[in-house]
Short mmCIF file of C-alpha atoms in Angstrom, two decimals:
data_model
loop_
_atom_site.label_atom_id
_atom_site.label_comp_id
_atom_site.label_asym_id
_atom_site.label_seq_id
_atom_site.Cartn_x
_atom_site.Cartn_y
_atom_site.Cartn_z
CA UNK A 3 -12.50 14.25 -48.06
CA UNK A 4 -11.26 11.23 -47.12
CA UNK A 5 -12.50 7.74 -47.35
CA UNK A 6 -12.07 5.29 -44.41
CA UNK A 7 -10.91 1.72 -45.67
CA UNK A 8 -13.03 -0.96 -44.60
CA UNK A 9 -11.76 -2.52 -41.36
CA UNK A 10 -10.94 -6.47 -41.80
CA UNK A 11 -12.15 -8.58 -38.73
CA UNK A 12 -8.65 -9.85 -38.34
CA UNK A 13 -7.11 -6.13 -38.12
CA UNK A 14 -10.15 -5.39 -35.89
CA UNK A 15 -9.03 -8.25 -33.27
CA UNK A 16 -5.44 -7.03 -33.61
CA UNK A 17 -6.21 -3.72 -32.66
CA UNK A 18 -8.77 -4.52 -29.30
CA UNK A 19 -5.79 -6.79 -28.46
CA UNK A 20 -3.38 -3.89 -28.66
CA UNK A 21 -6.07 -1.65 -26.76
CA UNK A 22 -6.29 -4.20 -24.27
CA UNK A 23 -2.61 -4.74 -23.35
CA UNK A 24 -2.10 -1.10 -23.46
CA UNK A 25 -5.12 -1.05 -20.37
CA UNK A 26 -3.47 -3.45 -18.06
CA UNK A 27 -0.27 -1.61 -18.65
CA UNK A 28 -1.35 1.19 -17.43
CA UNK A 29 -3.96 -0.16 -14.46
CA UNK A 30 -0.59 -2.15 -13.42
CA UNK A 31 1.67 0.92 -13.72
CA UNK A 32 -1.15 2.78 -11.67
CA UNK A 33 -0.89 -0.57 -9.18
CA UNK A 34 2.65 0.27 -7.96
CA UNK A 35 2.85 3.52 -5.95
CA UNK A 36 0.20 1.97 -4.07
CA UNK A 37 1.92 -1.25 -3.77
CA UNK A 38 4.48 0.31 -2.54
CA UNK A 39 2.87 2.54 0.02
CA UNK A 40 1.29 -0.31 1.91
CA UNK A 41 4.54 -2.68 1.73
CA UNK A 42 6.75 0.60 3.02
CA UNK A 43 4.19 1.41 5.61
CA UNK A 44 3.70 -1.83 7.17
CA UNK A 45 7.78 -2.09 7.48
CA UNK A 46 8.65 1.04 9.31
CA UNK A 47 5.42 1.15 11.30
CA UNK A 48 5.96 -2.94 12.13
CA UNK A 49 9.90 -2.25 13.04
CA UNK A 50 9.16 1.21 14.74
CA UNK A 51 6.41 -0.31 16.97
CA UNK A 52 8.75 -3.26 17.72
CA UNK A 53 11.78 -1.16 18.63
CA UNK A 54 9.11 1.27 20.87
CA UNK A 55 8.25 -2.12 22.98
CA UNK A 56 11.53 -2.72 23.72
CA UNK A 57 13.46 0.26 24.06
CA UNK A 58 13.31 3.16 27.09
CA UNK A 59 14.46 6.71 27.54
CA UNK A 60 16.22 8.34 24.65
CA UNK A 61 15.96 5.28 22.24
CA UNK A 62 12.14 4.92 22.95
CA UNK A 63 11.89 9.09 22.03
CA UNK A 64 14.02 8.56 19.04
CA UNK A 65 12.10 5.44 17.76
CA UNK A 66 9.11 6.52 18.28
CA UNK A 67 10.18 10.23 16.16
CA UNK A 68 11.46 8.09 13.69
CA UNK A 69 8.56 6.16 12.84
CA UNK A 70 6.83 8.97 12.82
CA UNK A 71 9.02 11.11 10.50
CA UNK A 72 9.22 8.02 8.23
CA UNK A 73 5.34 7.86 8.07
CA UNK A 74 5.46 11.56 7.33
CA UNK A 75 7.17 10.82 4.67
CA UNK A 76 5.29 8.60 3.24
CA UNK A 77 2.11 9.96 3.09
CA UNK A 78 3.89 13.32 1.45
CA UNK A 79 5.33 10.65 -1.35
CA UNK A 80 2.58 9.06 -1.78
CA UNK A 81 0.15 12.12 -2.16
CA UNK A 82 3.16 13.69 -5.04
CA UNK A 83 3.22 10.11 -6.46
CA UNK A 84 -0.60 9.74 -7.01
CA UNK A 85 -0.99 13.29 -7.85
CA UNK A 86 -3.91 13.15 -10.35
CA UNK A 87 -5.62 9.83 -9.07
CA UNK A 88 -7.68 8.46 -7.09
CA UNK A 89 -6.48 7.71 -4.25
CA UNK A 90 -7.97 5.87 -1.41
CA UNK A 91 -11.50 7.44 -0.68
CA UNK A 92 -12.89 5.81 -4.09
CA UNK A 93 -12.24 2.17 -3.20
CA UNK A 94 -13.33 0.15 -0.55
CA UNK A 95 -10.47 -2.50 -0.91
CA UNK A 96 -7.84 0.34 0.08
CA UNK A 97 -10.46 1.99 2.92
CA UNK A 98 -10.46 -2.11 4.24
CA UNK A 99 -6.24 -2.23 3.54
CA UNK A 100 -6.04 0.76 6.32
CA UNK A 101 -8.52 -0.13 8.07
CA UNK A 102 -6.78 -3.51 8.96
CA UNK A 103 -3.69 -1.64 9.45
CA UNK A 104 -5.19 1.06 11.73
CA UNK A 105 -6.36 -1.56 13.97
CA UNK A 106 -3.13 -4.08 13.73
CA UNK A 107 -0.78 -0.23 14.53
CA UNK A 108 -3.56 0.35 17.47
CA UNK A 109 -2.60 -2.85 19.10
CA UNK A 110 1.27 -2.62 19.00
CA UNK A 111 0.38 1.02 20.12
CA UNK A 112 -1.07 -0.57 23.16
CA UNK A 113 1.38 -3.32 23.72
CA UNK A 114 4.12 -0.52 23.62
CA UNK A 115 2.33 1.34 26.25
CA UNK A 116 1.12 -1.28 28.52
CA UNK A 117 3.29 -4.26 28.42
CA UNK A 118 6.37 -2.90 27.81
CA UNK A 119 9.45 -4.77 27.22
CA UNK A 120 7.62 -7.92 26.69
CA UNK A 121 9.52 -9.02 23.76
CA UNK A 122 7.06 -11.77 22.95
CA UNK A 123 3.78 -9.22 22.67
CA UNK A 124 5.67 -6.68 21.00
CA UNK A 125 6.62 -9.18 18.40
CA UNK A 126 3.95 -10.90 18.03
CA UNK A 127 2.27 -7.45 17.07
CA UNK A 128 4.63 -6.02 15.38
CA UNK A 129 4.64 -9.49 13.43
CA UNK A 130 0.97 -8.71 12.98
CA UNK A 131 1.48 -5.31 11.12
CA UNK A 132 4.24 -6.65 8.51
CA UNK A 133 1.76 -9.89 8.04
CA UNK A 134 -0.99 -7.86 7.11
CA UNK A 135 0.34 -5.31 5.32
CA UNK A 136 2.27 -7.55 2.86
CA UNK A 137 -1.10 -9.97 2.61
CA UNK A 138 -2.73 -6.38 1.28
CA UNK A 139 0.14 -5.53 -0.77
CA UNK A 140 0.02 -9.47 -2.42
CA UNK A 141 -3.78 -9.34 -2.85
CA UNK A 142 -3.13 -5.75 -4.53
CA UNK A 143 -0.44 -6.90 -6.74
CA UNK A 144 -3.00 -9.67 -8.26
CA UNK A 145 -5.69 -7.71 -8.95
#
């Protein structure tokens, strides 16, 4: 059998210190793909929503299927990234993050549709997307 040495209170501190750094290394390592998901979102969504407003014919078509083959593609990284996670439905700060972004996408959505061409709405919106997204990204990255 073997006998456990006494612990001293200084090797005790030094080893919840080491425990501790090792948890924020990996709660900030688990941080980034989401980081990153929001930040590469808000881009292509904020420049593919500003290109539909002010585009027509076969560059409206190809905007608008390239914003939507880029968010394709994020969601499939994302999902292989976070494989083994849990992703958004367990935290209300990332059900708020796309919530916000749901509704800032719905209204360049509409200013594509309905005043179309006006470069001022559709960057003002677009604006609004890349704004909010990187505000959720920063407020992530502190956490």
């Amino acid at each position: 059998m073997e006998t456990q040495s006494p612990v001293s209170p200084a090797e005790a501190r030094s080893l919840l210190d080491h425990a501790d750094r090792i948890s924020r290394q990996a709660h900030e390592s688990t941080r980034w793909p989401y980081i990153t998901f929001i930040l590469a979102l808000g881009v292509s969504t904020s420049l593919g929503t500003l290109a539909m407003g002010l585009t027509t014919g076969d560059a409206f078509g190809m905007s608008y299927f390239g914003t939507l083959t880029v968010g394709l593609a994020l969601i499939i990284f994302f999902s292989i990234s976070i494989q083994g996670r849990a992703a958004f439905a367990r935290s209300r700060r990332w059900t708020a993050y796309i919530a916000i972004w749901v509704a800032t996408y719905a209204a360049a959505i509409v200013v594509a549709a309905w005043v179309h061409g006006s470069v001022l709405w559709s960057g003002i919106t677009s604006g609004l997307i890349l704004v909010v997204t990187m505000s959720c990204a920063a407020y992530e990255a502190r956490r």
